[in-house]
Each structure stands twice: as C-alpha cells, then as structure tokens.
Coordinates of C-alpha atoms in Angstrom, one line a residue:
X245 CA 64.4 140.0 79.5
X246 CA 62.6 140.4 76.1
X247 CA 60.0 138.8 73.9
X248 CA 59.5 139.5 70.2
X249 CA 56.2 140.6 68.7
X250 CA 55.3 139.9 65.0
X251 CA 52.6 141.5 62.9
X252 CA 51.9 140.0 59.5
X253 CA 49.6 141.1 56.6
X254 CA 48.7 138.7 53.9
X255 CA 47.5 140.4 50.6
X256 CA 46.3 143.4 52.8
X257 CA 42.8 142.0 53.0
X258 CA 40.3 144.4 54.4
X259 CA 42.2 147.5 53.4
X260 CA 40.3 147.8 50.1
X261 CA 43.4 148.8 48.1
X262 CA 45.2 147.3 45.1
X263 CA 48.3 145.4 46.0
X264 CA 51.5 147.2 44.9
X265 CA 49.5 150.5 44.7
X266 CA 51.2 153.5 46.4
X267 CA 49.8 154.3 49.8
X268 CA 50.4 157.4 52.0
X269 CA 50.4 157.9 55.7
X270 CA 50.6 154.2 56.4
X271 CA 50.4 153.7 60.2
X272 CA 50.3 150.7 62.5
X273 CA 49.3 151.3 66.1
X274 CA 49.8 148.5 68.7
X275 CA 48.4 148.8 72.3
X276 CA 50.6 146.7 74.4
X277 CA 49.5 145.0 77.7
X278 CA 50.7 146.3 81.0
X279 CA 54.2 145.1 81.7
X280 CA 55.5 145.2 78.1
X281 CA 57.4 148.2 76.7
X282 CA 59.0 148.7 73.3
X283 CA 62.7 148.2 72.9
X284 CA 64.2 151.2 71.1
X285 CA 65.4 150.7 67.5
X286 CA 64.3 147.0 67.5
X287 CA 61.7 147.3 64.7
X288 CA 62.4 145.3 61.6
X289 CA 60.3 144.9 58.5
X290 CA 60.5 141.7 56.4
X291 CA 58.9 141.5 52.9
X292 CA 57.6 138.3 51.4
X293 CA 55.6 137.4 48.2
X294 CA 55.8 134.7 45.6
X295 CA 55.9 137.2 42.7
X296 CA 58.8 139.1 44.2
X297 CA 62.4 138.3 43.3
X298 CA 65.0 137.8 45.9
X299 CA 66.6 141.2 45.1
X300 CA 63.2 142.9 45.3
X301 CA 62.5 141.3 48.7
X302 CA 65.8 142.5 50.0
X303 CA 65.4 146.0 48.6
X304 CA 61.9 146.5 50.0
X305 CA 62.9 145.0 53.4
X306 CA 65.8 147.4 53.7
X307 CA 63.8 150.4 52.5
X308 CA 60.8 149.8 54.8
X309 CA 63.0 149.1 57.9
X310 CA 64.9 152.3 57.3
X311 CA 61.7 154.3 56.7
X312 CA 59.6 153.2 59.7
X313 CA 59.3 155.8 62.5
X314 CA 58.3 154.8 66.0
X315 CA 56.6 156.9 68.7
X316 CA 55.4 155.8 72.1
X317 CA 52.6 157.0 74.3
X318 CA 52.3 154.9 77.4
X319 CA 51.4 151.4 76.2
X320 CA 50.5 152.6 72.7
X321 CA 53.2 152.2 70.1
X322 CA 52.8 153.8 66.7
X323 CA 54.8 152.7 63.6
X324 CA 54.6 155.2 60.7
X325 CA 55.8 154.2 57.2
X326 CA 54.8 157.3 55.3
X327 CA 54.3 156.6 51.5
X328 CA 55.1 153.0 50.5
X329 CA 54.6 150.6 47.7
X330 CA 52.7 147.7 49.3
X331 CA 54.1 144.1 48.8
X332 CA 51.9 141.1 49.0
X333 CA 53.1 140.0 52.5
X334 CA 54.8 142.1 55.1
X335 CA 55.9 141.2 58.6
X336 CA 56.7 143.9 61.2
X337 CA 58.8 142.5 64.2
X338 CA 59.9 144.3 67.3
X339 CA 61.1 143.5 70.8
X340 CA 59.4 144.3 74.0
X341 CA 61.0 144.5 77.5
X342 CA 59.1 142.4 80.1
X343 CA 58.4 143.7 83.6
X344 CA 56.8 140.5 84.9
X345 CA 55.8 142.0 88.3
X346 CA 53.3 144.3 86.4
X347 CA 51.8 141.3 84.7
X348 CA 51.5 138.4 87.2
X349 CA 49.1 138.3 90.1
X350 CA 51.4 135.8 91.8
X351 CA 55.1 135.0 91.1
X352 CA 54.3 131.3 90.9
X353 CA 51.5 131.4 88.3
X354 CA 52.1 128.6 85.8
X355 CA 50.8 130.6 82.8
X356 CA 50.3 134.3 82.2
X357 CA 48.0 135.4 79.3
X358 CA 48.7 138.6 77.4
X359 CA 46.6 140.4 74.8
X360 CA 47.2 143.4 72.6
X361 CA 45.2 145.4 70.1
X362 CA 46.5 146.4 66.6
X363 CA 45.1 148.9 64.1
X364 CA 46.5 149.4 60.5
X365 CA 45.4 152.6 58.6
X366 CA 46.4 154.7 55.7
X367 CA 45.2 157.9 54.0
X368 CA 43.3 155.9 51.4
X369 CA 41.5 154.0 54.2
X370 CA 41.5 156.0 57.5
X371 CA 39.3 153.4 59.2
X372 CA 41.7 150.7 58.4
X373 CA 41.6 147.2 59.8
X374 CA 42.0 146.0 63.4
X375 CA 43.1 142.8 65.1
X376 CA 43.6 141.4 68.5
X377 CA 46.7 139.3 69.4
X378 CA 47.1 136.9 72.3
X379 CA 50.1 135.0 73.7
X380 CA 51.0 133.1 76.9
X381 CA 54.0 133.2 79.1
X382 CA 55.0 129.9 80.6
X383 CA 56.3 130.1 84.2
X384 CA 58.3 127.4 85.8
X385 CA 59.7 129.0 89.0
X386 CA 61.9 126.0 89.8
X387 CA 63.2 123.3 87.5
X388 CA 65.8 120.6 88.0
X389 CA 67.5 118.4 85.5
X390 CA 69.9 115.5 86.0
X391 CA 72.2 113.6 83.7
X392 CA 74.4 110.6 84.4
X393 CA 78.0 111.3 83.5
X394 CA 81.4 109.7 83.7
X395 CA 82.0 106.0 82.9
X396 CA 79.3 103.6 84.3
X397 CA 77.2 106.5 85.5
X398 CA 79.1 106.9 88.8
X399 CA 78.2 110.6 88.9
X400 CA 75.2 112.7 88.2
X401 CA 75.4 116.3 87.1
X402 CA 72.4 118.5 88.2
X403 CA 71.2 121.8 86.8
X404 CA 68.6 123.8 88.8
X405 CA 67.0 126.8 87.2
X406 CA 65.4 129.3 89.5
X407 CA 62.9 132.2 88.8
X408 CA 63.2 132.3 84.9
X409 CA 60.7 135.2 84.6
X410 CA 62.7 137.4 87.0
X411 CA 59.7 137.8 89.3
X412 CA 60.0 139.4 92.7
X413 CA 59.8 136.3 94.9
X414 CA 59.6 138.4 98.1
X415 CA 55.9 138.5 97.3
X416 CA 55.4 134.7 97.6
X417 CA 53.1 135.2 100.5
X418 CA 50.2 137.6 100.5
X419 CA 50.6 140.5 103.0
X420 CA 54.0 139.1 104.1
X421 CA 57.4 140.0 102.7
X422 CA 60.0 137.3 102.3
X423 CA 63.5 138.4 103.1
X424 CA 65.6 135.3 102.3
X425 CA 65.2 132.7 99.6
X426 CA 66.7 129.3 100.4
X427 CA 67.3 126.5 97.9
X428 CA 67.2 123.0 99.4
X429 CA 67.8 119.6 97.8
X430 CA 67.2 116.4 99.8
X431 CA 69.3 113.9 97.9
X432 CA 68.2 110.3 97.7
X433 CA 69.9 107.4 99.5
X434 CA 72.6 106.2 97.1
X435 CA 73.8 109.7 96.3
X436 CA 76.6 111.7 98.0
X437 CA 77.1 115.4 97.2
X438 CA 80.4 116.7 95.8
X439 CA 80.5 119.8 97.9
X440 CA 83.2 121.5 95.8
X441 CA 81.0 121.2 92.7
X442 CA 78.3 123.5 93.9
X443 CA 78.2 126.7 91.8
X444 CA 75.6 129.5 91.5
X445 CA 75.4 131.9 88.5
X446 CA 73.2 134.8 87.5
X447 CA 71.3 133.8 84.3
X448 CA 70.5 135.3 80.9
X449 CA 66.9 134.7 80.0
X450 CA 65.8 133.8 76.4
X451 CA 62.1 133.5 75.4
X452 CA 61.1 131.2 72.5
X453 CA 57.7 131.5 70.8
X454 CA 56.1 128.1 70.2
X455 CA 52.7 128.7 68.6
X456 CA 51.8 131.6 70.7
X457 CA 53.4 130.3 73.9
X458 CA 56.6 131.9 75.2
X459 CA 58.8 129.4 77.1
X460 CA 62.0 130.6 78.7
X461 CA 65.5 129.1 78.9
X462 CA 68.3 130.2 81.2
X463 CA 72.0 130.4 80.4
X464 CA 74.8 131.0 82.9
X465 CA 76.3 134.4 82.6
X466 CA 79.4 136.0 84.2
X467 CA 81.6 134.5 86.9
X468 CA 80.2 132.1 89.6
X469 CA 78.8 134.0 92.6
X470 CA 80.2 133.9 96.1
X471 CA 77.7 131.6 97.7
X472 CA 78.6 129.2 100.5
X473 CA 76.5 126.0 100.4
X474 CA 75.8 123.9 103.5
X475 CA 75.7 120.1 103.3
X476 CA 74.2 118.0 106.1
X477 CA 75.8 114.6 105.4
X478 CA 73.6 112.8 108.0
X479 CA 70.4 113.9 106.3
X480 CA 71.9 114.2 102.9
X481 CA 70.5 117.7 102.3
X482 CA 72.1 120.6 100.4
X483 CA 71.1 124.1 101.5
X484 CA 72.1 127.5 100.1
X485 CA 70.9 131.0 100.2
X486 CA 70.3 132.8 96.9
X487 CA 71.8 136.3 96.7
X488 CA 68.6 138.1 95.5
X489 CA 64.9 137.6 95.4
X490 CA 64.2 139.1 92.0
X491 CA 66.8 137.6 89.7
X492 CA 67.1 134.3 87.7
X493 CA 69.8 131.9 88.7
X494 CA 71.4 128.7 87.4
X495 CA 72.7 126.4 90.1
X496 CA 74.9 123.4 89.2
X497 CA 76.3 120.6 91.3
X498 CA 77.2 116.9 91.1
X499 CA 76.5 113.9 93.2
X500 CA 78.4 110.6 93.3
X501 CA 76.4 107.3 93.1
X502 CA 77.2 105.1 96.0
X503 CA 74.9 102.2 95.3
X504 CA 76.2 99.0 93.7
X505 CA 73.1 97.9 91.8
X506 CA 70.8 99.4 89.2
X507 CA 68.1 101.4 90.9
X508 CA 66.0 104.6 90.4
X509 CA 67.3 107.6 92.3
X510 CA 64.8 110.4 93.0
X511 CA 65.2 113.7 94.7
X512 CA 63.3 116.9 94.7
X513 CA 64.5 120.5 95.1
X514 CA 62.4 123.1 97.0
X515 CA 62.5 126.8 97.7
X516 CA 62.0 128.2 101.2
X517 CA 61.0 131.7 101.9
X518 CA 62.1 133.1 105.3
X519 CA 61.3 136.4 107.0
X520 CA 63.0 137.8 110.1
X521 CA 61.7 139.0 113.4
X522 CA 63.8 141.0 115.8
X523 CA 66.9 140.3 113.7
X524 CA 66.5 136.5 113.8
X525 CA 65.0 134.0 111.4
X526 CA 61.6 132.9 112.5
X527 CA 61.5 129.3 113.5
X528 CA 58.5 128.6 111.2
X529 CA 59.5 129.0 107.6
X530 CA 57.3 129.0 104.6
X531 CA 58.0 126.3 102.1
X532 CA 57.0 126.5 98.5
X533 CA 57.2 123.2 96.6
X534 CA 57.1 123.1 92.8
X535 CA 57.3 120.4 90.3
X536 CA 61.0 120.6 89.8
X537 CA 62.7 117.3 90.2
X538 CA 65.2 115.0 88.6
X539 CA 65.2 111.3 88.2
X540 CA 68.0 109.1 87.1
X541 CA 68.2 105.3 86.6
X542 CA 71.7 104.0 87.3
X543 CA 72.7 100.5 86.3
X544 CA 76.1 99.6 87.6
X545 CA 77.9 96.3 86.7
X546 CA 80.7 94.6 88.6
X547 CA 79.3 94.5 92.1
X548 CA 81.8 93.7 94.9
X549 CA 82.3 93.8 98.6
X550 CA 85.2 95.5 100.4
X551 CA 86.3 95.2 104.0
X552 CA 88.7 97.7 105.5
X553 CA 90.6 97.1 108.7
X554 CA 92.5 100.0 110.4
X555 CA 95.7 98.8 112.2
X556 CA 98.7 100.4 113.8
X557 CA 102.4 99.5 113.2
X558 CA 102.1 96.5 115.5
X559 CA 99.1 95.3 113.4
X560 CA 96.8 96.0 116.3
X561 CA 93.2 97.3 115.6
X562 CA 92.9 101.0 116.0
X563 CA 89.8 101.9 118.0
X564 CA 89.6 105.6 117.1
X565 CA 86.8 106.7 114.8
X566 CA 87.7 107.0 111.1
X567 CA 86.3 108.0 107.7
X568 CA 86.8 105.7 104.7
X569 CA 86.2 106.5 101.1
X570 CA 86.3 104.2 98.0
X571 CA 87.0 105.7 94.6
X572 CA 87.0 104.2 91.1
X573 CA 90.2 106.1 90.1
X574 CA 93.6 106.8 91.6
X575 CA 93.1 110.6 91.5
X576 CA 90.2 110.3 94.0
X577 CA 87.7 112.1 91.7
X578 CA 85.0 109.5 91.2
X579 CA 83.6 108.5 94.6
X580 CA 82.1 105.0 94.9
X581 CA 81.3 104.8 98.6
X582 CA 81.9 106.7 101.8
X583 CA 81.4 105.5 105.4
X584 CA 82.2 106.8 108.9
X585 CA 83.1 104.2 111.5
X586 CA 83.3 104.3 115.2
X587 CA 86.1 102.1 116.4
X588 CA 88.5 100.1 114.3

C-alpha cells in the first residue's frame, strides 16, 4: 500500500532569491525513513500563487511536472528541475510504497512515527534550505463495525477489518513464529449467526492524511475467498482461519436478533495465533485481544409469545427431538427465534 508525501514552499523564504527570477540546477533531496520507497513516475508538481492567473498556474504545473527528473540512491530521493522560473508557492507530491515490517517493532503497535529530511538547493544558493518532516501511521490490527438492518432491526450486518497495515502477523510473539491466524467472534445472547452470510475478502488499503496522521481504510477486492467458517451454536461462537498471515482482509457476516425487547447487544472479536508441534496444533494457543468490538441497541416493538406443539396424523404428541424456527417473513430470510427441543 502507499502514502503520499507533500513538500511545499511558500515565497521561497531562506533561499535568498527574488521570486520569479530564473534559477538553475534546482534540486530537492528527500531522505526517506526505512520502510518507504519512491513509487516510479508518481511525482507531480502543483503551482499556486495569488498573483498567477488560472492559465499560468496550469501552464507552470504542467511544465514543472514534465521537467522534473528523479533519481534514487537507497533511501535518498533526488528531484532535479534544472532551470525554472520560480512561482510564489509550489507543492511537490509523490507516492511512497510502504513495507510496514521494516518500520514497526511490533505488528500490533497502535502508532508508528516516521521522519524524513529534505534539502532544497540551486546554483544561486548551493547551501539551500533544509527541513525535517514528521508523520504518524495509525495501526488498528482488528476493527469491528455493526449496523442494524432490515425492518425493525431484526438483523445486524457486521464488518471486521483485519491487519490494515499488511504487517506480518507471524511475528506476534517474540521468538515464536505463529503458523495459523484464527478469527473468533463470541456473539451475545440474543444473536444468532446466519452461517451462509460469512464471507472473507482480500482488501485494498487506502491511507488518508489527517493533519500528519495517516489512517487506513480497507475495501473489499476481488471475489470472496474459499474459507469455511465454523459455528458453535451452543456457545454462539464463530471461528474461521484466515488464509495468510501478512495480508489485509475484510470479513462480513450477519446475525439475526432473537430477543423480543429493546436491549444492548455487545460482542467482541479476537485473533488467535496458533503454532504447531509435531504436525498438531498445540493445546495452548496464544490469544491477542484488541479494541475491536461492535455494539448495537435494538428496540423491537410488538412482543408476543408463541407455543408450538408437534403432533402426528392422529394428533398425538411426537416425542422425537425437533428444531423449530420462527421467521418474520414467508421466505424464511429474517429469523426471529430458533430453539431445539427434546421431546414433543
């Protein structure tokens, strides 16, 4: 995934030159922190200035963007403009590829601070001016969101976002390598999972800069993955194994509301890291709990009680065990309640 870097010069203070005067060998050198690398052909120059017309801004923006030459040497990126007529304000933007494992000490750090050093020079002022830039990457390894849907809030749609920074989660434990990553959600009483609704997707990462802090969002990409969820109806727990340890995922599923009065439904999602010994999962697993959770307040009107009797053709009670379900629609899509009985 990528983040965009911006460098802006206002009136070229410190360069000791006259605005709009020709300058030669104009060069900007940016030393990026470890883990960031320049994305080829991503440099764009934007020109501003109150005294410039719209046409002049467009002309200078195009000319400078086409003129800039980029060379890289490790973490040092050099942008060379050659000879240029300096506008009042100029912004150089470019994209950087992020290798998060070269930046973070731990894949579950909540924030990662980055710093880079920039120097601007020209033939008229070879010493130029320097500046240091700082930004922060926000890391939320696990997030869960829930929204009530369908009429009367009889169903809640959940979205779980996993590993948005694409960190290698096999390194969750120091000196131990995790081999499996298990997502587990213990649903609250009053919720019943729609097993067919569980879907897992690889995710596209987008980073947004908010006053120097880069926060990421995930978007489903491609077809849903072949992942088989497990649902323990007795404990009301959903469990599924994620395909890889170093990719971002979006997991979606729905749960039916089975309570008949307004109440607050809380449930937390967790990640479990598992390693194997002698080809078998170790009995003691390592559990990593994050702040990801979803809370929904459901207020359902029209409370009622329903009694079901199971009888045969002779109207005698059937004693065999049975499963009953009550739906709010004739297509059996919106589950209201479900119960297993022993005996008639």
